[in-house]
Short mmCIF file of C-alpha atoms and ligand atoms in Angstrom, two decimals:
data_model
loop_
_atom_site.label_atom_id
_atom_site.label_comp_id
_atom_site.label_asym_id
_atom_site.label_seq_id
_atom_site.Cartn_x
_atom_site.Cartn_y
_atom_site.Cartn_z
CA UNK B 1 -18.74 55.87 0.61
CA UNK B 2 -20.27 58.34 2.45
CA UNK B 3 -24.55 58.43 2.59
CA UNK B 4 -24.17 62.34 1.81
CA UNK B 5 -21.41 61.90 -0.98
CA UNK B 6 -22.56 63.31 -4.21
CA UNK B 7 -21.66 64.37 -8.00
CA UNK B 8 -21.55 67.59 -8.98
CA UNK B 9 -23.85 67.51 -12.44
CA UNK B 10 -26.23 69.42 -13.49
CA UNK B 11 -28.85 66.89 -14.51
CA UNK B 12 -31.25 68.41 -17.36
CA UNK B 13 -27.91 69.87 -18.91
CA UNK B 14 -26.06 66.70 -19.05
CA UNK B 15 -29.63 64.76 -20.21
CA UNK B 16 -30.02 67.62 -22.84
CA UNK B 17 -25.96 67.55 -24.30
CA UNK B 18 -24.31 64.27 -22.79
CA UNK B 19 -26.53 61.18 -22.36
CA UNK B 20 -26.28 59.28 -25.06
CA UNK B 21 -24.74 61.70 -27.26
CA UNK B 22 -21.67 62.63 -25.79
CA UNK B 23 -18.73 61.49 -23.06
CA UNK B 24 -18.57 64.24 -20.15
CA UNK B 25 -15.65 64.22 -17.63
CA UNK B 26 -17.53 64.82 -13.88
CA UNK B 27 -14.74 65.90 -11.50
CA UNK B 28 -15.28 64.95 -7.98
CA UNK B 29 -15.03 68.61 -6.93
CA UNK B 30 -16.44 68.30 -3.67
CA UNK B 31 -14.42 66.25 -0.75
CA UNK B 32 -15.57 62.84 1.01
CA UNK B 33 -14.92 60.36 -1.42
CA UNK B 34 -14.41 56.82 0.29
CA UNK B 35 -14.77 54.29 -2.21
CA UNK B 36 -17.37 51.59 -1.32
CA UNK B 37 -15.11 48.45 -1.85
CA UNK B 38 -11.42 47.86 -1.44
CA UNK B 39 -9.31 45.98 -3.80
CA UNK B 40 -8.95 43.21 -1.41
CA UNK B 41 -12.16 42.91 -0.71
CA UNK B 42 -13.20 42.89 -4.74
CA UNK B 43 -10.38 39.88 -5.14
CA UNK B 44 -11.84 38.22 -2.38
CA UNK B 45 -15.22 37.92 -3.89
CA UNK B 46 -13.73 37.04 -7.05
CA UNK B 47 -12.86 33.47 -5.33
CA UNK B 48 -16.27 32.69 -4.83
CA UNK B 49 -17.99 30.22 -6.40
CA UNK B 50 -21.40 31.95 -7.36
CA UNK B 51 -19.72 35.32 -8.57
CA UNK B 52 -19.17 35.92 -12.57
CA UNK B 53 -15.97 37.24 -12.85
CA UNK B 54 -13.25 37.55 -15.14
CA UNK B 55 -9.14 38.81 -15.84
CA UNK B 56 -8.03 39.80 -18.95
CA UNK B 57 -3.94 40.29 -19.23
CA UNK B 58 -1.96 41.89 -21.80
CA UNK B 59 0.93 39.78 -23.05
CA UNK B 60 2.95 40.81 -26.06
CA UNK B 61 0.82 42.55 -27.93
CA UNK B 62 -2.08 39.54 -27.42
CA UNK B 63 -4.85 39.58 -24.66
CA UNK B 64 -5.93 36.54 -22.65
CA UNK B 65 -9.25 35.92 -21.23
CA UNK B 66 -9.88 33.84 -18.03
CA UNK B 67 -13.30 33.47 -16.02
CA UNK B 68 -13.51 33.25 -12.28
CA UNK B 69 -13.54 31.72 -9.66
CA UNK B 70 -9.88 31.90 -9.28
CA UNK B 71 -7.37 31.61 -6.51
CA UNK B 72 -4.94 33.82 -4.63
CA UNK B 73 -1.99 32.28 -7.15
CA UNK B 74 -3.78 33.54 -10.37
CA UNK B 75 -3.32 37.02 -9.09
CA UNK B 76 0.22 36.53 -9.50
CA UNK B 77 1.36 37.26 -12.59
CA UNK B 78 4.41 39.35 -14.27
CA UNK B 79 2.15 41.01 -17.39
CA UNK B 80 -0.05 43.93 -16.99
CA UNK B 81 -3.63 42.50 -15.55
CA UNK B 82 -6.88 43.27 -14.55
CA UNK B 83 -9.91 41.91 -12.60
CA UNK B 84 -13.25 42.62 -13.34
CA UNK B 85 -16.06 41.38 -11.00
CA UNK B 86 -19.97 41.69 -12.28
CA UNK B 87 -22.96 42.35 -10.69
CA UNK B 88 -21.12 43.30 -7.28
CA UNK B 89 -24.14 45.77 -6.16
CA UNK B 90 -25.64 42.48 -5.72
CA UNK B 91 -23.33 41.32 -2.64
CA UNK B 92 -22.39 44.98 -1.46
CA UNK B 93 -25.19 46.98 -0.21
CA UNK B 94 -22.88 50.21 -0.56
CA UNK B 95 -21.74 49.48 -3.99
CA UNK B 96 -25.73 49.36 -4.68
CA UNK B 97 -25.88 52.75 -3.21
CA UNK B 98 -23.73 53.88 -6.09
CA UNK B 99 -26.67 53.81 -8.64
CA UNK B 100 -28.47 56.37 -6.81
CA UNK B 101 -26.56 58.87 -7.91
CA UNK B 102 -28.00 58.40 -11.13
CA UNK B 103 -31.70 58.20 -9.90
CA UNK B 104 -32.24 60.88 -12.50
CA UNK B 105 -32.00 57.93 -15.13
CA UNK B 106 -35.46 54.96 -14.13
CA UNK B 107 -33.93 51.84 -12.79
CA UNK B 108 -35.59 49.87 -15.58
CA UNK B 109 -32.58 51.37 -17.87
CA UNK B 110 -30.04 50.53 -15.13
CA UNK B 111 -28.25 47.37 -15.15
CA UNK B 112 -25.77 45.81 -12.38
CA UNK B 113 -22.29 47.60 -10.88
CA UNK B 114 -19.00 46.09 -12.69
CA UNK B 115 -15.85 46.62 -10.49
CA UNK B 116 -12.73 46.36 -11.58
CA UNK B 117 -9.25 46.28 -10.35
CA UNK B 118 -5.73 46.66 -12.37
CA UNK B 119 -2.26 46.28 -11.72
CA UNK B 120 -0.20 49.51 -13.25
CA UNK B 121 -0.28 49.53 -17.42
CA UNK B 122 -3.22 47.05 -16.93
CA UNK B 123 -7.11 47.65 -18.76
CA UNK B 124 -9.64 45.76 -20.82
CA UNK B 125 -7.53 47.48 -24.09
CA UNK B 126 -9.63 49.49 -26.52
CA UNK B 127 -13.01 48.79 -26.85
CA UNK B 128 -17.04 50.40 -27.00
CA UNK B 129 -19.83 49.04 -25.58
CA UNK B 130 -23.39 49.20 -26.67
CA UNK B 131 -24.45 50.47 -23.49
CA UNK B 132 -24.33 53.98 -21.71
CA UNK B 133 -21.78 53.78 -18.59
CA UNK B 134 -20.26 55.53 -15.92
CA UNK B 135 -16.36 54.98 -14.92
CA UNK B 136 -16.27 55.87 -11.28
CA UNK B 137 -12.87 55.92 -10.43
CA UNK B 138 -11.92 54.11 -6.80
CA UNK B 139 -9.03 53.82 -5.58
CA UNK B 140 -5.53 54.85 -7.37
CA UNK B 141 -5.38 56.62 -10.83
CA UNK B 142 -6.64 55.66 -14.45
CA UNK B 143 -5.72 57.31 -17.57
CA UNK B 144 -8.99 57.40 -19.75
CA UNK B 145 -8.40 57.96 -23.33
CA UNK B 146 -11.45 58.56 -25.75
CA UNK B 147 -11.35 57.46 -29.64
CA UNK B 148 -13.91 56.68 -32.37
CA UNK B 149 -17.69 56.53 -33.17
CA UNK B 150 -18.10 52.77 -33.39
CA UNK B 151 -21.09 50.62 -34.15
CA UNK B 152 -20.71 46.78 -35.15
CA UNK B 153 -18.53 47.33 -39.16
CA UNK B 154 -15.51 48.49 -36.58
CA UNK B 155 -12.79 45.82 -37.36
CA UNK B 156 -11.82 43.98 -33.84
CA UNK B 157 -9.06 41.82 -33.07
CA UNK B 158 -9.31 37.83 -33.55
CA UNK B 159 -10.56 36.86 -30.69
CA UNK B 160 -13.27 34.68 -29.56
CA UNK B 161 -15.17 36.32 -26.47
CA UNK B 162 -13.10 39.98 -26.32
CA UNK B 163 -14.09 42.31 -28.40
CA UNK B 164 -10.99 44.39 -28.75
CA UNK B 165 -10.78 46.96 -31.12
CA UNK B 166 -8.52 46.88 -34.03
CA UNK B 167 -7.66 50.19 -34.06
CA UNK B 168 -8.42 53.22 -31.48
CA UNK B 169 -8.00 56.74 -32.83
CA UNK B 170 -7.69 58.76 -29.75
CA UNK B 171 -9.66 61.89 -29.67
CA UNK B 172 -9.50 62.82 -25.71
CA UNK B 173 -7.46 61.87 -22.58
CA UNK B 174 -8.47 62.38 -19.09
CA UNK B 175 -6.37 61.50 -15.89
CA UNK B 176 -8.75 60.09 -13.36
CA UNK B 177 -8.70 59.98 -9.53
CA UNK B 178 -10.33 59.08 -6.58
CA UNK B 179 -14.04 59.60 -6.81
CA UNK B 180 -13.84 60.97 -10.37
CA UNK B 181 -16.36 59.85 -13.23
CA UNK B 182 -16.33 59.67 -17.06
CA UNK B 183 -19.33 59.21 -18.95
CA UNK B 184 -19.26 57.17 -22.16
CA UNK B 185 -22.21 56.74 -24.62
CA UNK B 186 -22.59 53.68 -26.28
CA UNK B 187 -20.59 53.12 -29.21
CA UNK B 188 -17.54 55.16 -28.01
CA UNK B 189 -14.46 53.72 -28.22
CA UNK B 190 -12.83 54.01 -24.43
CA UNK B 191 -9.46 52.38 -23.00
CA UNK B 192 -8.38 53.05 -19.38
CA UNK B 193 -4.57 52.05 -18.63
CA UNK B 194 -4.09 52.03 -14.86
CA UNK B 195 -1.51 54.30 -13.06
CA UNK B 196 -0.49 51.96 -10.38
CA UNK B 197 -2.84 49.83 -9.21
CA UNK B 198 -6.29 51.25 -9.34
CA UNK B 199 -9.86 50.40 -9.41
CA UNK B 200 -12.83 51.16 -10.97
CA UNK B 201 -16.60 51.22 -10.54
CA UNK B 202 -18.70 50.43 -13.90
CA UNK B 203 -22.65 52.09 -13.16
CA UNK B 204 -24.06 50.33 -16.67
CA UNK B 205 -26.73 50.53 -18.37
CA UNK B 206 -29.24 48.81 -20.11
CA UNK B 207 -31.56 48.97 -23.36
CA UNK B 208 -33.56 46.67 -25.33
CA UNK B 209 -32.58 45.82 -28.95
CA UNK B 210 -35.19 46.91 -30.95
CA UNK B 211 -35.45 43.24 -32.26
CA UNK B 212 -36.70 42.34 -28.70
CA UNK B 213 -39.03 44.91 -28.50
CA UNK B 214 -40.85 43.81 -32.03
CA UNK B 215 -40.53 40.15 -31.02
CA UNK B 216 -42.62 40.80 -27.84
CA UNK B 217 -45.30 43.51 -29.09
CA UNK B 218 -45.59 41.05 -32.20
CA UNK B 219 -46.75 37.94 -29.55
CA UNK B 220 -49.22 40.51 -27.74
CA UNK B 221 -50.64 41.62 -31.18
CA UNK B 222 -50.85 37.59 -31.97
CA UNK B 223 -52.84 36.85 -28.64
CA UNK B 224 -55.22 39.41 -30.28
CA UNK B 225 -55.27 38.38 -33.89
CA UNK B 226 -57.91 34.62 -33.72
CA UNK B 227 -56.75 32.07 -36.45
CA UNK B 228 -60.42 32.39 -38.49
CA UNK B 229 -59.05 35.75 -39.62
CA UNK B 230 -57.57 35.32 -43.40
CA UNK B 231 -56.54 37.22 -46.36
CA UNK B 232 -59.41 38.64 -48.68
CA UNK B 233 -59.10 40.09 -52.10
CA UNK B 234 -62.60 40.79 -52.75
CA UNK B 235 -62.79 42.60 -56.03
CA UNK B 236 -59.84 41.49 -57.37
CA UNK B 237 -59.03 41.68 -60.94
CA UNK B 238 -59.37 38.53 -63.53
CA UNK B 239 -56.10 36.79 -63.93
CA UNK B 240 -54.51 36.31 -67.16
CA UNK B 241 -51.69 34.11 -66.38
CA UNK B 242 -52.53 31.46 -63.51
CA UNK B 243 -49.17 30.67 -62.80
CA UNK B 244 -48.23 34.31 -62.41
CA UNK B 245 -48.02 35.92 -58.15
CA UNK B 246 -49.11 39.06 -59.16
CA UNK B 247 -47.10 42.13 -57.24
CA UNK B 248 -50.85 43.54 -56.55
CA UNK B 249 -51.74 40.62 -54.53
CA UNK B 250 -48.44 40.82 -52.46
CA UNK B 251 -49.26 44.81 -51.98
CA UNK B 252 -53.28 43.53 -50.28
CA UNK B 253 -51.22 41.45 -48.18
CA UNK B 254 -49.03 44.35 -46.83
CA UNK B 255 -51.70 46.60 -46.58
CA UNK B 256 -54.10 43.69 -44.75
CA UNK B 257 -50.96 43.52 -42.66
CA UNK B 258 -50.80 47.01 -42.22
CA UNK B 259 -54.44 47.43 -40.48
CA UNK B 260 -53.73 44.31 -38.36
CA UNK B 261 -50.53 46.26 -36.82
CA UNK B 262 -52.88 49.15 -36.66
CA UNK B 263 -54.55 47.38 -33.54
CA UNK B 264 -54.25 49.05 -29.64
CA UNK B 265 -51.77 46.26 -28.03
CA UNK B 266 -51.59 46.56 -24.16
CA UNK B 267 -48.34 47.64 -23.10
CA UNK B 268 -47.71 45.48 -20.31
CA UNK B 269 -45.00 43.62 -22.95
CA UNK B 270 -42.25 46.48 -22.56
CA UNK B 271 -42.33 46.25 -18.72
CA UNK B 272 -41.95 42.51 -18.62
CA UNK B 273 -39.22 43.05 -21.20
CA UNK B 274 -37.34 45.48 -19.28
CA UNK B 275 -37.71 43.78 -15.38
CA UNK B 276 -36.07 40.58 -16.79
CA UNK B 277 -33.34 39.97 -14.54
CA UNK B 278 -29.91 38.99 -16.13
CA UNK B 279 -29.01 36.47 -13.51
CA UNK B 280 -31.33 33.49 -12.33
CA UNK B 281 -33.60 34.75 -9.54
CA UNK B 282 -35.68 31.85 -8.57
CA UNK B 283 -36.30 31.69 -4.74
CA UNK B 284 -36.13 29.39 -2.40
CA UNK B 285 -39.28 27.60 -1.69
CA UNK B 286 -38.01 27.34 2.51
CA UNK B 287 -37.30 31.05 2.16
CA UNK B 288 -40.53 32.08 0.71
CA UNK B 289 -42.55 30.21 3.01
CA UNK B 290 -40.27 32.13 6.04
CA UNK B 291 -40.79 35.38 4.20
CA UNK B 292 -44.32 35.19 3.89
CA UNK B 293 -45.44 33.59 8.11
CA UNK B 294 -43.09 36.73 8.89
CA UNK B 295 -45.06 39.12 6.69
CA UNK B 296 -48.31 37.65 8.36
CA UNK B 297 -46.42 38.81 11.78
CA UNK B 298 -43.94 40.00 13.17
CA UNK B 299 -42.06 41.38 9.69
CA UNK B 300 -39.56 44.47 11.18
CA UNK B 301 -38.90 44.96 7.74
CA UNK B 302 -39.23 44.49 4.01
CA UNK B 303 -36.38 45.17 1.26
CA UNK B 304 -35.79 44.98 -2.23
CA UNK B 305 -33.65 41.61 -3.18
CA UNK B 306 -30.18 43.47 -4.49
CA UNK B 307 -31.38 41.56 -7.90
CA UNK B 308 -34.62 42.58 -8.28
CA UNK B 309 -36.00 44.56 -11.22
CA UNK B 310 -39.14 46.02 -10.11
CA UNK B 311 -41.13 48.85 -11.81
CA UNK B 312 -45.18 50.51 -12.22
CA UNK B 313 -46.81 51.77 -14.12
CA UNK B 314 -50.06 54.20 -13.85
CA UNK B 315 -52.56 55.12 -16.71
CA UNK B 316 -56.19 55.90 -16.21
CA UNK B 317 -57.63 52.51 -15.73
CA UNK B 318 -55.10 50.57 -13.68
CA UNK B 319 -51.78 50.27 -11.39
CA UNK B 320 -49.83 47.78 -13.13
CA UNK B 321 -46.46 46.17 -11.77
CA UNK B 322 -43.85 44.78 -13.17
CA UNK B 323 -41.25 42.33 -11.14
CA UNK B 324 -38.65 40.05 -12.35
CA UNK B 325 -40.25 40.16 -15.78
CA UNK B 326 -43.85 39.03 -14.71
CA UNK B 327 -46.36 42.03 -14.60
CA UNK B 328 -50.06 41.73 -12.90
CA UNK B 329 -52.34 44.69 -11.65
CA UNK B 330 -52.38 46.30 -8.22
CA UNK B 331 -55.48 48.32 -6.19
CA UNK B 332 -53.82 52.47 -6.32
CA UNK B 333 -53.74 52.09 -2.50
CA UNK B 334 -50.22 50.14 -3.12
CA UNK B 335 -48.69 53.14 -4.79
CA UNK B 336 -47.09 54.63 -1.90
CA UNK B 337 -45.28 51.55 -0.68
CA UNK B 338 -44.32 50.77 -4.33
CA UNK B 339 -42.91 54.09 -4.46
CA UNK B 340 -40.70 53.99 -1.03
CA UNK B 341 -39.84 50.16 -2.38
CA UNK B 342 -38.56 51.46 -5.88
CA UNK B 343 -36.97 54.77 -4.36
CA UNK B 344 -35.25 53.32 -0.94
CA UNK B 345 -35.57 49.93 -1.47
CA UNK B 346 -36.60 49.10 2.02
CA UNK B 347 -40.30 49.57 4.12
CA UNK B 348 -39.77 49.92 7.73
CA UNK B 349 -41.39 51.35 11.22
CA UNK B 350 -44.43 52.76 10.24
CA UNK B 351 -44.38 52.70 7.38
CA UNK B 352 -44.50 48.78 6.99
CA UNK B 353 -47.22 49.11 9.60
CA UNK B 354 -49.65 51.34 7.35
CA UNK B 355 -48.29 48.99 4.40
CA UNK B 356 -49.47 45.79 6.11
CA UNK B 357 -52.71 47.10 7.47
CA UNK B 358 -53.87 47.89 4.06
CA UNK B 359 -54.84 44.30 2.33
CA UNK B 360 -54.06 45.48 -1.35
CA UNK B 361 -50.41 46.62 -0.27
CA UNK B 362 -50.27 43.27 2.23
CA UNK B 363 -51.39 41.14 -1.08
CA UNK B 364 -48.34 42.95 -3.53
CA UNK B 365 -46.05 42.58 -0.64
CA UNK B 366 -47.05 38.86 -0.77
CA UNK B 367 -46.88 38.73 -4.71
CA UNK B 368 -43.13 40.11 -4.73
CA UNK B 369 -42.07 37.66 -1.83
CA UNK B 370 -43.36 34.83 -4.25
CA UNK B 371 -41.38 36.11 -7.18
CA UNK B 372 -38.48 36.47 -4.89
CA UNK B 373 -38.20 39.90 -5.03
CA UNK B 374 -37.88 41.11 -1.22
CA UNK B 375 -36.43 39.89 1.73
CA UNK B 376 -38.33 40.14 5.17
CA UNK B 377 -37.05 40.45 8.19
C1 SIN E 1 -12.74 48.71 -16.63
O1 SIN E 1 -13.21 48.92 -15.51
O2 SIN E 1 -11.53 48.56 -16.80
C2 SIN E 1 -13.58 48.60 -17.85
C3 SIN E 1 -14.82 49.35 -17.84
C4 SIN E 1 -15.28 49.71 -19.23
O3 SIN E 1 -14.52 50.08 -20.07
O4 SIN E 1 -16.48 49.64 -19.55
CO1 CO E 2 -16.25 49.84 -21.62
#
């Protein structure tokens, strides 16, 4: 793909009607589309060892699931097919480049690139996700059609790990080409039948269930809340019938409840929620220790690991950063770098120089090396 290539979307329009709400249809009016991966190149990575990958074929009415690696001869096969390769912005620098398009959107919402390729009549068959998403349409043509709300009472086929839809009642169609993208909301029902062979760039998304979120704010708020703290019903009213749990004494223990989740609870929770990384990201001791002499001198450069989930936050009192799911505090004078790191993803020239010459930046830079978040070189 061309550096320069970019969508023709009105941002605060499609944040006010689309995101999250709606699907939108964003034609790639303007020329210079070169998608970032070929087909060859995606089926190639899909024999690798380390790479999650799966193919799902349609056979009689039934759909089969295999996972990767595979082998040239499983992309043989007579019955409509396709491949779908995860987390490829991790191996491809320019597939990575894709998710800038939607800078608009933080990164801590962003999850990895999907890529897909199909033979003609092949797809993943009717589905929704619980995530937002948008289908970036590489190489060849996909028909998109659009169907139901659909939240987790929609019947789905038998199946063990696909979650196929039983039915799909479809409300829109769109005929996609090079360099075109649809935008689906969660719970939309979407299938996409390749014209020919095609392929397909997934930019996903992520949120936390809100079962997540209360799990973690509820261990902050119990780091706060000592053991020697009990329930009290001073004042209570004589009891008639000892056997008897009155409803009155349940209602003091809601409301004693109530005033405990009353509390201020430091935040710092949601950020190490939301920098988790999905894949295992524990470095290398041999190339930590390289990292680090190399930061010390001679470092040309420093970027962000492809995997790394990195984000800040500023209030009043403090810098705080949050990396790979661990969050500690940082000296303001780091905000600059952090904010070239988390927009470009790479320090360089002089602007490593300043970075290194200042010992609060030097001593994040040195923090993020040891969670494995940057390479130096
Ligand atoms: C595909 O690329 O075929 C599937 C993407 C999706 O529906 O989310
Ligand atoms: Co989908």
């Amino acid at each position: 793909m061309s550096g320069k290539w970019q969508i023709d979307l009105d941002r605060d329009a499609f944040l006010n009607e689309f995101w999250q709400r709606k699907p939108l249809l964003i034609k790639n009016t303007r020329n210079g589309f070169t998608p970032p991966l070929s087909s060859d190149e995606l089926a190639g990575l899909a024999l690798e060892d380390d790479v999650e990958s799966r193919l799902i074929e349609h056979c009689n009415g039934s759909w089969r699931l295999q996972h990767g690696p595979f082998s040239e001869a499983d992309f043989l096969r007579d019955n409509p097919w396709t491949l779908l390769v995860q987390a490829v912005d991790h191996y491809i620098p320019e597939v990575a480049e894709l998710q800038r398009l939607f800078d608009f959107i933080p990164r801590w919402r962003m999850d990895d690139v999907m890529v897909s390729y199909a033979v003609d009549g092949g797809g993943v068959g009717p589905h929704y996700d619980n995530y937002d998403v948008f289908l970036l349409q590489g190489e060849g043509q996909r028909l998109w059609r659009i169907g139901q709300r659909c939240d987790e009472h929609s019947p789905l086929l038998p199946h063990d790990e696909l979650r196929i839809l039983h039915s799909f009642d479809k409300r829109e169609e769109y005929l996609l080409g090079p360099g075109d993208i649809l935008y689906v909301p969660p719970g939309v029902a979407h299938w996409g039948i390749a014209q020919g062979e095609c392929t397909t760039f997934s930019i996903g998304f992520r949120a936390p269930r809100i079962s997540d979120l209360l799990s973690r704010w509820t261990d902050q708020l119990l780091l706060q809340i000592t053991a020697d703290t009990f329930y009290g019903d001073a004042g209570r009213a004589a009891s008639t019938r000892p056997g008897e749990l009155h409803a009155d004494d349940v209602q003091a223990a809601l409301a004693q409840l109530r005033s405990a989740l009353d509390q201020a609870v430091p935040s710092q929770w949601f950020g190490e929620l939301v920098t988790e990384p999905r894949y295992d990201v524990e470095p290398d001791e041999d190339d930590v220790a390289e990292a680090l002499a190399l930061l010390q001198d001679g470092a040309r450069s420093v970027a962000l690991s492809p995997a790394a989930k990195l984000a800040w936050q500023q209030d009043a009192q403090q810098l705080t950063v949050f990396a790979n799911g661990e969050s500690f505090n940082c000296a303001p004078t780091a905000l600059p770098a952090l904010l070239v790191l988390c927009d470009g993803r790479l320090l360089a020239g002089a602007i490593l120089d300043t970075a290194l010459a200042d010992a609060d930046t030097a001593a994040l830079l040195t923090r993020l090396v040891n969670l494995g978040c940057l390479h130096v070189r």
